[in-house]
mmCIF file of C-alpha atoms and ligand atoms in Angstrom:
data_model
loop_
_atom_site.group_PDB
_atom_site.id
_atom_site.type_symbol
_atom_site.label_atom_id
_atom_site.label_comp_id
_atom_site.label_asym_id
_atom_site.label_seq_id
_atom_site.Cartn_x
_atom_site.Cartn_y
_atom_site.Cartn_z
ATOM 1 C CA MET A 1 8.377 -19.003 30.697
ATOM 2 C CA LYS A 2 6.951 -18.042 34.089
ATOM 3 C CA GLY A 3 6.413 -21.701 34.847
ATOM 4 C CA HIS A 4 9.947 -22.495 33.812
ATOM 5 C CA ILE A 5 11.683 -19.786 35.814
ATOM 6 C CA GLY A 6 9.548 -20.239 38.928
ATOM 7 C CA PRO A 7 7.652 -17.825 41.158
ATOM 8 C CA ASP A 8 10.666 -16.184 42.791
ATOM 9 C CA ALA A 9 12.404 -14.682 39.787
ATOM 10 C CA ILE A 10 11.158 -11.565 38.013
ATOM 11 C CA LEU A 11 10.339 -12.084 34.351
ATOM 12 C CA SER A 12 11.452 -9.031 32.403
ATOM 13 C CA SER A 13 10.020 -8.784 28.937
ATOM 14 C CA VAL A 14 12.707 -7.545 26.540
ATOM 15 C CA ILE A 15 11.064 -5.181 24.065
ATOM 16 C CA LYS A 16 14.060 -3.739 22.224
ATOM 17 C CA GLY A 17 13.920 -3.671 18.421
ATOM 18 C CA ASN A 18 10.306 -2.458 18.555
ATOM 19 C CA ALA A 19 9.413 -5.494 20.652
ATOM 20 C CA TYR A 20 11.177 -7.778 18.160
ATOM 21 C CA GLY A 21 9.054 -6.339 15.407
ATOM 22 C CA HIS A 22 5.780 -6.874 17.264
ATOM 23 C CA GLY A 23 5.424 -3.166 18.081
ATOM 24 C CA ILE A 24 6.102 -1.852 21.592
ATOM 25 C CA LYS A 25 2.715 -0.132 21.797
ATOM 26 C CA ALA A 26 0.794 -3.226 20.772
ATOM 27 C CA PHE A 27 2.843 -5.697 22.775
ATOM 28 C CA VAL A 28 3.243 -4.009 26.168
ATOM 29 C CA PRO A 29 -0.468 -4.053 27.130
ATOM 30 C CA LEU A 30 -0.709 -7.728 26.133
ATOM 31 C CA ALA A 31 2.312 -8.583 28.258
ATOM 32 C CA GLU A 32 0.881 -6.623 31.171
ATOM 33 C CA GLU A 33 -2.352 -8.569 30.815
ATOM 34 C CA CYS A 34 -0.250 -11.693 31.348
ATOM 35 C CA GLY A 35 1.151 -10.235 34.543
ATOM 36 C CA ILE A 36 4.454 -8.817 33.275
ATOM 37 C CA ARG A 37 5.544 -5.768 35.277
ATOM 38 C CA HIS A 38 9.132 -5.359 34.090
ATOM 39 C CA PHE A 39 10.298 -4.320 30.623
ATOM 40 C CA SER A 40 13.818 -4.111 29.235
ATOM 41 C CA VAL A 41 14.707 -1.821 26.359
ATOM 42 C CA PHE A 42 17.954 -0.998 24.596
ATOM 43 C CA SER A 43 17.847 2.782 24.486
ATOM 44 C CA ALA A 44 16.385 5.882 26.081
ATOM 45 C CA ARG A 45 14.349 6.394 22.921
ATOM 46 C CA GLU A 46 12.729 2.984 23.331
ATOM 47 C CA ALA A 47 12.188 3.713 27.014
ATOM 48 C CA GLN A 48 10.140 6.775 26.024
ATOM 49 C CA VAL A 49 7.908 4.664 23.805
ATOM 50 C CA ALA A 50 7.610 2.032 26.528
ATOM 51 C CA LEU A 51 6.754 4.675 29.126
ATOM 52 C CA GLU A 52 3.807 5.765 27.001
ATOM 53 C CA ALA A 53 2.686 2.169 26.597
ATOM 54 C CA VAL A 54 2.786 0.948 30.211
ATOM 55 C CA THR A 55 -0.384 1.258 32.246
ATOM 56 C CA HIS A 56 0.363 -0.696 35.409
ATOM 57 C CA GLY A 57 3.317 1.323 36.646
ATOM 58 C CA SER A 58 5.611 -1.351 35.250
ATOM 59 C CA VAL A 59 9.355 -0.983 35.698
ATOM 60 C CA ILE A 60 11.392 0.035 32.664
ATOM 61 C CA MET A 61 15.092 -0.767 32.410
ATOM 62 C CA ILE A 62 17.514 0.486 29.774
ATOM 63 C CA MET A 63 20.159 -2.166 29.037
ATOM 64 C CA GLY A 64 22.146 -0.240 26.478
ATOM 65 C CA HIS A 65 22.503 3.241 25.140
ATOM 66 C CA ILE A 66 21.473 6.347 26.972
ATOM 67 C CA GLY A 67 23.033 9.609 25.879
ATOM 68 C CA ASP A 68 24.312 11.948 28.593
ATOM 69 C CA GLU A 69 21.466 14.350 27.797
ATOM 70 C CA ALA A 70 18.832 11.666 28.434
ATOM 71 C CA VAL A 71 20.146 10.633 31.848
ATOM 72 C CA PRO A 72 18.225 13.340 33.806
ATOM 73 C CA TRP A 73 15.043 12.363 31.977
ATOM 74 C CA ALA A 74 15.488 8.726 32.973
ATOM 75 C CA ILE A 75 16.111 9.646 36.602
ATOM 76 C CA GLU A 76 13.092 11.945 36.765
ATOM 77 C CA HIS A 77 10.848 9.193 35.375
ATOM 78 C CA GLY A 78 12.193 6.481 37.656
ATOM 79 C CA ILE A 79 13.626 4.537 34.748
ATOM 80 C CA SER A 80 16.512 2.301 35.703
ATOM 81 C CA PHE A 81 19.505 1.915 33.467
ATOM 82 C CA TYR A 82 22.725 -0.014 33.064
ATOM 83 C CA VAL A 83 25.925 1.642 34.152
ATOM 84 C CA PHE A 84 28.915 -0.020 32.546
ATOM 85 C CA ASP A 85 31.686 2.550 32.797
ATOM 86 C CA PHE A 86 32.832 5.416 35.002
ATOM 87 C CA HIS A 87 31.676 8.054 32.566
ATOM 88 C CA ARG A 88 28.082 6.879 32.850
ATOM 89 C CA LEU A 89 28.442 6.473 36.599
ATOM 90 C CA GLN A 90 29.586 10.051 37.028
ATOM 91 C CA ILE A 91 26.927 11.505 34.727
ATOM 92 C CA ALA A 92 24.259 9.564 36.634
ATOM 93 C CA ALA A 93 25.517 10.645 40.055
ATOM 94 C CA GLU A 94 25.741 14.304 39.051
ATOM 95 C CA ALA A 95 22.311 14.370 37.468
ATOM 96 C CA ALA A 96 20.743 12.585 40.431
ATOM 97 C CA GLY A 97 22.340 15.067 42.835
ATOM 98 C CA ARG A 98 21.014 18.011 40.834
ATOM 99 C CA ILE A 99 17.512 16.585 40.549
ATOM 100 C CA GLY A 100 17.344 15.421 44.130
ATOM 101 C CA ARG A 101 16.221 11.932 43.235
ATOM 102 C CA LYS A 102 18.304 8.753 43.250
ATOM 103 C CA ALA A 103 19.438 7.231 39.981
ATOM 104 C CA LEU A 104 18.319 3.591 39.788
ATOM 105 C CA VAL A 105 21.310 1.837 38.298
ATOM 106 C CA HIS A 106 22.207 -1.695 37.332
ATOM 107 C CA LEU A 107 25.937 -2.283 37.420
ATOM 108 C CA GLU A 108 26.930 -4.281 34.379
ATOM 109 C CA LEU A 109 29.874 -6.569 35.014
ATOM 110 C CA GLU A 110 32.160 -7.839 32.295
ATOM 111 C CA THR A 111 32.415 -11.613 32.508
ATOM 112 C CA GLY A 112 33.608 -12.720 29.094
ATOM 113 C CA LEU A 113 31.422 -11.233 26.382
ATOM 114 C CA ASN A 114 33.930 -8.389 26.110
ATOM 115 C CA ARG A 115 31.296 -5.916 25.033
ATOM 116 C CA THR A 116 30.311 -3.566 27.868
ATOM 117 C CA GLY A 117 30.661 -3.767 31.626
ATOM 118 C CA PHE A 118 33.132 -3.132 34.419
ATOM 119 C CA THR A 119 36.262 -5.204 34.014
ATOM 120 C CA GLU A 120 38.306 -6.962 36.655
ATOM 121 C CA ASP A 121 40.768 -4.113 37.153
ATOM 122 C CA GLU A 122 37.966 -1.550 37.517
ATOM 123 C CA MET A 123 36.269 -3.298 40.423
ATOM 124 C CA GLU A 124 38.116 -1.607 43.286
ATOM 125 C CA ARG A 125 37.428 1.811 41.844
ATOM 126 C CA LEU A 126 33.799 0.849 41.253
ATOM 127 C CA VAL A 127 33.319 -0.057 44.915
ATOM 128 C CA LYS A 128 34.733 3.289 46.012
ATOM 129 C CA ALA A 129 32.642 5.233 43.523
ATOM 130 C CA VAL A 130 29.398 3.495 44.473
ATOM 131 C CA ARG A 131 29.897 3.480 48.218
ATOM 132 C CA GLY A 132 30.776 7.127 48.293
ATOM 133 C CA CYS A 133 27.751 8.204 46.321
ATOM 134 C CA PRO A 134 24.386 8.655 48.078
ATOM 135 C CA ASP A 135 22.720 9.658 44.814
ATOM 136 C CA LEU A 136 23.024 6.202 43.273
ATOM 137 C CA ALA A 137 20.692 3.370 44.207
ATOM 138 C CA VAL A 138 22.199 0.126 42.957
ATOM 139 C CA THR A 139 19.077 -1.711 41.907
ATOM 140 C CA GLY A 140 20.830 -4.671 40.378
ATOM 141 C CA VAL A 141 23.955 -6.258 38.961
ATOM 142 C CA ALA A 142 23.911 -7.717 35.502
ATOM 143 C CA THR A 143 25.919 -9.529 32.912
ATOM 144 C CA HIS A 144 25.162 -11.010 29.494
ATOM 145 C CA TYR A 145 26.305 -14.327 28.027
ATOM 146 C CA ALA A 146 28.315 -14.791 24.897
ATOM 147 C CA GLY A 147 25.895 -17.046 23.023
ATOM 148 C CA ALA A 148 23.934 -19.287 25.386
ATOM 149 C CA GLU A 149 21.963 -20.626 22.414
ATOM 150 C CA THR A 150 24.844 -22.707 21.028
ATOM 151 C CA VAL A 151 26.450 -25.689 22.709
ATOM 152 C CA SER A 152 29.868 -24.803 21.310
ATOM 153 C CA ASN A 153 29.948 -21.881 23.756
ATOM 154 C CA TYR A 154 29.345 -24.184 26.730
ATOM 155 C CA LEU A 155 32.710 -23.695 28.429
ATOM 156 C CA ARG A 156 32.715 -19.957 27.888
ATOM 157 C CA ILE A 157 29.232 -19.672 29.438
ATOM 158 C CA GLN A 158 30.238 -21.841 32.409
ATOM 159 C CA LYS A 159 33.175 -19.531 33.044
ATOM 160 C CA GLN A 160 30.922 -16.482 32.801
ATOM 161 C CA ILE A 161 28.423 -17.908 35.283
ATOM 162 C CA ALA A 162 31.176 -18.627 37.800
ATOM 163 C CA LEU A 163 32.836 -15.251 37.316
ATOM 164 C CA PHE A 164 29.556 -13.369 37.664
ATOM 165 C CA ARG A 165 28.760 -15.078 40.972
ATOM 166 C CA GLU A 166 32.276 -14.455 42.190
ATOM 167 C CA LYS A 167 32.155 -10.746 41.331
ATOM 168 C CA CYS A 168 28.732 -10.284 42.938
ATOM 169 C CA LEU A 169 29.951 -11.893 46.156
ATOM 170 C CA TRP A 170 33.076 -9.778 46.043
ATOM 171 C CA LEU A 171 30.985 -6.601 45.783
ATOM 172 C CA GLN A 172 28.751 -7.693 48.663
ATOM 173 C CA LYS A 173 31.762 -8.437 50.844
ATOM 174 C CA ARG A 174 32.917 -4.895 50.294
ATOM 175 C CA GLY A 175 29.632 -3.524 51.530
ATOM 176 C CA VAL A 176 27.928 -2.825 48.228
ATOM 177 C CA ASN A 177 24.218 -3.554 48.324
ATOM 178 C CA ILE A 178 23.913 -5.156 44.903
ATOM 179 C CA GLY A 179 20.131 -5.373 44.613
ATOM 180 C CA ILE A 180 18.958 -8.116 42.266
ATOM 181 C CA MET A 181 21.303 -10.356 40.268
ATOM 182 C CA HIS A 182 20.338 -10.995 36.689
ATOM 183 C CA SER A 183 22.106 -12.558 33.768
ATOM 184 C CA ALA A 184 19.799 -14.834 31.759
ATOM 185 C CA CYS A 185 18.361 -14.199 28.312
ATOM 186 C CA SER A 186 15.845 -16.719 26.913
ATOM 187 C CA ALA A 187 18.428 -19.285 25.843
ATOM 188 C CA ALA A 188 20.330 -19.096 29.116
ATOM 189 C CA ALA A 189 17.161 -19.504 31.180
ATOM 190 C CA LEU A 190 16.054 -22.451 29.038
ATOM 191 C CA THR A 191 19.358 -24.314 28.914
ATOM 192 C CA TYR A 192 21.302 -23.196 32.008
ATOM 193 C CA PRO A 193 18.668 -22.945 34.798
ATOM 194 C CA GLU A 194 21.352 -21.805 37.257
ATOM 195 C CA THR A 195 21.444 -18.491 35.357
ATOM 196 C CA ILE A 196 17.833 -17.657 36.310
ATOM 197 C CA MET A 197 18.900 -15.955 39.601
ATOM 198 C CA ASP A 198 16.620 -13.018 40.633
ATOM 199 C CA MET A 199 15.430 -11.992 37.179
ATOM 200 C CA VAL A 200 15.341 -13.286 33.615
ATOM 201 C CA ARG A 201 15.490 -10.878 30.682
ATOM 202 C CA SER A 202 13.580 -12.750 28.049
ATOM 203 C CA GLY A 203 12.967 -11.489 24.550
ATOM 204 C CA ILE A 204 12.571 -14.014 21.774
ATOM 205 C CA ALA A 205 10.873 -16.762 23.818
ATOM 206 C CA LEU A 206 8.111 -14.441 25.036
ATOM 207 C CA TYR A 207 7.147 -13.869 21.413
ATOM 208 C CA GLY A 208 6.949 -17.634 20.989
ATOM 209 C CA PHE A 209 10.201 -18.260 19.134
ATOM 210 C CA TRP A 210 13.129 -20.493 20.068
ATOM 211 C CA PRO A 211 16.484 -18.721 20.185
ATOM 212 C CA THR A 212 17.871 -21.556 18.030
ATOM 213 C CA GLY A 213 16.935 -25.061 16.989
ATOM 214 C CA GLU A 214 19.545 -26.282 19.450
ATOM 215 C CA THR A 215 17.800 -24.596 22.370
ATOM 216 C CA LYS A 216 14.538 -26.216 21.311
ATOM 217 C CA MET A 217 16.078 -29.706 21.106
ATOM 218 C CA TYR A 218 17.774 -29.308 24.455
ATOM 219 C CA TYR A 219 14.629 -28.051 26.116
ATOM 220 C CA LEU A 220 12.352 -30.740 24.707
ATOM 221 C CA LEU A 221 14.799 -33.511 25.616
ATOM 222 C CA ASN A 222 15.207 -32.278 29.160
ATOM 223 C CA TYR A 223 11.802 -31.000 30.090
ATOM 224 C CA SER A 224 8.926 -32.039 27.989
ATOM 225 C CA CYS A 225 9.256 -35.384 26.308
ATOM 226 C CA GLY A 226 10.106 -38.972 26.962
ATOM 227 C CA GLY A 227 13.457 -39.050 25.172
ATOM 228 C CA GLU A 228 15.026 -38.900 21.749
ATOM 229 C CA ASP A 229 12.379 -41.079 20.106
ATOM 230 C CA GLU A 230 9.663 -38.731 21.236
ATOM 231 C CA ILE A 231 11.290 -35.484 20.307
ATOM 232 C CA SER A 232 9.665 -35.068 16.921
ATOM 233 C CA LYS A 233 6.234 -35.616 18.488
ATOM 234 C CA ALA A 234 6.702 -33.411 21.554
ATOM 235 C CA PRO A 235 4.500 -30.340 21.466
ATOM 236 C CA SER A 236 6.452 -27.114 21.564
ATOM 237 C CA PRO A 237 5.603 -25.193 24.742
ATOM 238 C CA LEU A 238 6.140 -21.896 22.950
ATOM 239 C CA ARG A 239 3.335 -20.198 21.041
ATOM 240 C CA ARG A 240 4.129 -17.589 18.451
ATOM 241 C CA VAL A 241 1.963 -14.558 18.983
ATOM 242 C CA MET A 242 2.414 -12.727 15.712
ATOM 243 C CA SER A 243 1.128 -13.293 12.243
ATOM 244 C CA TRP A 244 1.790 -11.068 9.289
ATOM 245 C CA LYS A 245 -0.895 -10.665 6.675
ATOM 246 C CA THR A 246 -1.793 -8.709 3.590
ATOM 247 C CA ARG A 247 -4.153 -9.086 0.616
ATOM 248 C CA ILE A 248 -3.849 -9.941 -3.046
ATOM 249 C CA MET A 249 -3.487 -6.716 -5.024
ATOM 250 C CA SER A 250 -4.194 -8.020 -8.503
ATOM 251 C CA ILE A 251 -4.105 -11.248 -10.538
ATOM 252 C CA HIS A 252 -3.419 -11.868 -14.177
ATOM 253 C CA ASP A 253 -2.841 -14.682 -16.616
ATOM 254 C CA VAL A 254 0.552 -15.303 -18.175
ATOM 255 C CA SER A 255 0.990 -17.600 -21.161
ATOM 256 C CA PRO A 256 3.702 -20.312 -21.250
ATOM 257 C CA GLY A 257 7.261 -19.303 -22.099
ATOM 258 C CA GLN A 258 7.070 -15.805 -20.568
ATOM 259 C CA PHE A 259 9.450 -14.322 -18.031
ATOM 260 C CA VAL A 260 7.762 -13.122 -14.864
ATOM 261 C CA GLY A 261 8.901 -9.907 -13.177
ATOM 262 C CA TYR A 262 12.283 -8.207 -13.594
ATOM 263 C CA GLY A 263 14.983 -10.040 -15.518
ATOM 264 C CA ASN A 264 14.890 -13.642 -16.482
ATOM 265 C CA THR A 265 14.986 -15.603 -13.246
ATOM 266 C CA CYS A 266 11.495 -17.035 -13.621
ATOM 267 C CA MET A 267 9.829 -18.375 -16.754
ATOM 268 C CA THR A 268 6.370 -19.874 -17.037
ATOM 269 C CA THR A 269 6.238 -23.378 -18.498
ATOM 270 C CA VAL A 270 2.447 -23.632 -18.519
ATOM 271 C CA SER A 271 -0.445 -21.148 -18.662
ATOM 272 C CA SER A 272 -0.122 -19.466 -15.302
ATOM 273 C CA ARG A 273 -2.006 -17.190 -12.944
ATOM 274 C CA ILE A 274 0.257 -14.713 -11.246
ATOM 275 C CA ALA A 275 -0.892 -12.673 -8.246
ATOM 276 C CA SER A 276 0.794 -9.484 -7.111
ATOM 277 C CA VAL A 277 1.102 -9.016 -3.359
ATOM 278 C CA PRO A 278 1.990 -5.594 -1.892
ATOM 279 C CA ILE A 279 4.930 -6.667 0.214
ATOM 280 C CA GLY A 280 8.589 -6.364 -0.704
ATOM 281 C CA TYR A 281 12.062 -5.975 0.683
ATOM 282 C CA SER A 282 11.223 -2.465 1.907
ATOM 283 C CA HIS A 283 8.768 -4.209 4.249
ATOM 284 C CA GLY A 284 11.379 -6.644 5.457
ATOM 285 C CA PHE A 285 10.447 -9.491 3.113
ATOM 286 C CA PRO A 286 13.919 -10.923 2.449
ATOM 287 C CA ARG A 287 15.224 -10.662 -1.098
ATOM 288 C CA ASP A 288 16.755 -14.116 -0.615
ATOM 289 C CA LEU A 289 13.244 -15.473 -0.977
ATOM 290 C CA SER A 290 13.159 -14.578 -4.673
ATOM 291 C CA ASN A 291 11.973 -17.738 -6.446
ATOM 292 C CA SER A 292 12.196 -19.708 -3.211
ATOM 293 C CA GLY A 293 9.818 -18.384 -0.556
ATOM 294 C CA PHE A 294 6.110 -18.939 -0.382
ATOM 295 C CA VAL A 295 3.019 -17.343 1.133
ATOM 296 C CA LEU A 296 -0.365 -18.822 2.025
ATOM 297 C CA ILE A 297 -3.486 -18.094 0.009
ATOM 298 C CA CYS A 298 -6.787 -19.949 0.482
ATOM 299 C CA GLY A 299 -5.009 -22.280 2.894
ATOM 300 C CA ARG A 300 -2.436 -23.357 0.322
ATOM 301 C CA ARG A 301 1.156 -22.528 -0.517
ATOM 302 C CA ALA A 302 1.750 -20.016 -3.281
ATOM 303 C CA PRO A 303 5.422 -19.825 -4.320
ATOM 304 C CA VAL A 304 7.194 -16.536 -4.940
ATOM 305 C CA ALA A 305 7.673 -16.154 -8.695
ATOM 306 C CA GLY A 306 10.710 -14.110 -9.735
ATOM 307 C CA LEU A 307 12.574 -11.495 -7.751
ATOM 308 C CA VAL A 308 11.348 -9.850 -4.583
ATOM 309 C CA ASN A 309 10.806 -6.181 -5.517
ATOM 310 C CA MET A 310 10.999 -3.185 -3.239
ATOM 311 C CA ASN A 311 7.254 -3.068 -2.576
ATOM 312 C CA MET A 312 5.871 -6.161 -4.212
ATOM 313 C CA ILE A 313 6.205 -9.855 -4.814
ATOM 314 C CA LEU A 314 4.589 -11.937 -7.503
ATOM 315 C CA VAL A 315 3.292 -15.334 -6.476
ATOM 316 C CA ASP A 316 2.159 -18.254 -8.577
ATOM 317 C CA VAL A 317 -1.504 -19.076 -7.912
ATOM 318 C CA THR A 318 -1.970 -21.365 -10.914
ATOM 319 C CA GLY A 319 -2.770 -24.209 -8.525
ATOM 320 C CA ILE A 320 -5.237 -22.115 -6.523
ATOM 321 C CA PRO A 321 -7.985 -21.312 -9.044
ATOM 322 C CA GLU A 322 -10.322 -19.845 -6.419
ATOM 323 C CA ALA A 323 -7.769 -17.173 -5.438
ATOM 324 C CA SER A 324 -9.006 -13.692 -6.245
ATOM 325 C CA THR A 325 -8.130 -10.051 -5.698
ATOM 326 C CA GLY A 326 -8.573 -8.992 -2.075
ATOM 327 C CA ASP A 327 -8.004 -12.470 -0.638
ATOM 328 C CA GLU A 328 -5.964 -12.715 2.533
ATOM 329 C CA VAL A 329 -2.284 -13.532 2.072
ATOM 330 C CA VAL A 330 -0.356 -14.899 5.035
ATOM 331 C CA ILE A 331 3.333 -13.962 5.062
ATOM 332 C CA ILE A 332 3.988 -15.393 8.517
ATOM 333 C CA GLY A 333 1.494 -17.424 10.485
ATOM 334 C CA ARG A 334 -1.268 -19.957 9.946
ATOM 335 C CA GLN A 335 -3.985 -20.272 7.372
ATOM 336 C CA GLY A 336 -6.080 -23.416 7.458
ATOM 337 C CA GLU A 337 -3.763 -26.383 7.894
ATOM 338 C CA GLN A 338 -0.704 -24.595 6.597
ATOM 339 C CA GLU A 339 1.821 -22.503 8.450
ATOM 340 C CA VAL A 340 4.735 -20.289 7.483
ATOM 341 C CA THR A 341 7.237 -19.986 10.288
ATOM 342 C CA VAL A 342 9.757 -17.199 10.562
ATOM 343 C CA SER A 343 12.589 -19.694 10.446
ATOM 344 C CA SER A 344 11.221 -21.189 7.245
ATOM 345 C CA PHE A 345 11.926 -17.854 5.613
ATOM 346 C CA SER A 346 15.473 -19.022 5.202
ATOM 347 C CA GLU A 347 17.881 -21.364 6.933
ATOM 348 C CA MET A 348 20.871 -19.191 6.309
ATOM 349 C CA SER A 349 21.507 -17.755 9.757
ATOM 350 C CA GLN A 350 20.924 -19.097 13.230
ATOM 351 C CA TYR A 351 19.819 -15.623 14.310
ATOM 352 C CA LEU A 352 17.329 -15.320 11.563
ATOM 353 C CA ASN A 353 14.260 -15.315 13.800
ATOM 354 C CA TYR A 354 15.570 -12.163 15.421
ATOM 355 C CA GLU A 355 16.645 -10.554 12.154
ATOM 356 C CA VAL A 356 13.468 -11.205 10.224
ATOM 357 C CA LEU A 357 11.265 -10.013 13.074
ATOM 358 C CA VAL A 358 13.013 -6.706 13.687
ATOM 359 C CA GLN A 359 13.089 -5.886 10.000
ATOM 360 C CA ILE A 360 9.316 -5.670 9.823
ATOM 361 C CA PRO A 361 8.974 -1.898 9.597
ATOM 362 C CA ALA A 362 7.353 0.062 12.392
ATOM 363 C CA HIS A 363 4.891 1.731 10.004
ATOM 364 C CA ILE A 364 3.017 -1.499 9.250
ATOM 365 C CA PRO A 365 0.021 -1.465 11.615
ATOM 366 C CA ARG A 366 0.076 -3.947 14.517
ATOM 367 C CA ILE A 367 -3.374 -5.096 15.506
ATOM 368 C CA ALA A 368 -4.096 -7.098 18.643
ATOM 369 C CA VAL A 369 -6.643 -9.848 18.003
ATOM 370 C CA ASP A 370 -8.128 -12.555 20.206
HETATM 371 C C1 PLP B 1 18.471 -8.910 23.769
HETATM 372 C C2 PLP B 1 18.930 -9.119 25.141
HETATM 373 C C3 PLP B 1 18.293 -10.050 25.967
HETATM 374 C C4 PLP B 1 17.169 -10.953 25.484
HETATM 375 O O1 PLP B 1 17.657 -11.919 24.580
HETATM 376 P P1 PLP B 1 16.688 -13.064 24.008
HETATM 377 O O2 PLP B 1 17.624 -14.013 23.350
HETATM 378 O O3 PLP B 1 15.793 -12.424 23.014
HETATM 379 O O4 PLP B 1 15.941 -13.636 25.140
HETATM 380 C C5 PLP B 1 18.715 -10.130 27.273
HETATM 381 N N1 PLP B 1 19.713 -9.358 27.744
HETATM 382 C C6 PLP B 1 20.355 -8.457 26.971
HETATM 383 C C7 PLP B 1 21.437 -7.615 27.549
HETATM 384 C C8 PLP B 1 19.996 -8.301 25.648
HETATM 385 O O5 PLP B 1 20.625 -7.413 24.877
#
């Protein structure tokens, strides 16, 4: 990603959603080792966790929720945060005045997502409020795109890019020092390079996942392969950093004609070996994978047999006679020649990478390995 965005733009690692399931505490030091010095979180709560995890004085920026009561805390710790309405602006200014330290704010501008941000008719008032307030340091101006990962949003994104530039210029002309301009998420940076500006807020790609298949196709066609004929052979420049593993809990034999697990969704047709694996929907293993997902055991695919339970799945290891209790089970990741990708979990939603990752509960230990 650094190579793609160039040396002049800051690469902010987005670590909301517990670092997309990777664990903020485990991920932040690894990112810092790679030279990252800027982290974006959603909430003040996440900023607290991030603050404990950073060791290089990295910058932390809150892009979303910060309750009024947390604003003084953020200011005291030098944590920057989005301001997207006058309520937040006033709370920030007052707190900063009381504390005697400037609030580092990023003004979020509404450009077409219609979620948060200052709208067109609030701009005049915004200029007055910011210019008249010595307690606010405008560190940046930001906006967010309405789905840069899908080509059907092309026109909407183009309009947003133009409007964002226009609004930034407008602010500058009125004497507002806007700091850095930033708008790109992973998909925007990868498919609309003009959105890279002064900083890129990249989440999913830094964990090695494509925002969507479309983004991947577009990127490979434009940057890393010889054309459409080559696309299937082009190596993906992204490397997934997480794998998810457990061990076989127990194995037993089931004779032909028996139902396996709850209900009657799975019946053995031959003498079978069924392994129980201590992972279920309470761990974020999707229930949709009942009778359709698979895990890796001894370098081979073992299909899920029956329904995904709350804490367990049963998998068919009839074809893997050497499998035994205690063997490693790969839920996501590589084992031998085989790989389970997050997107192979299910093809049902284009945002599934994101959803599956963040549903891996925080209490499962994250271990950094070489
Ligand atoms: C989540 C988020 C990002 C990062 O998105 P990715 O698609 O994971 O790169 C960037 N900006 C904002 C405001 C976000 O909420």
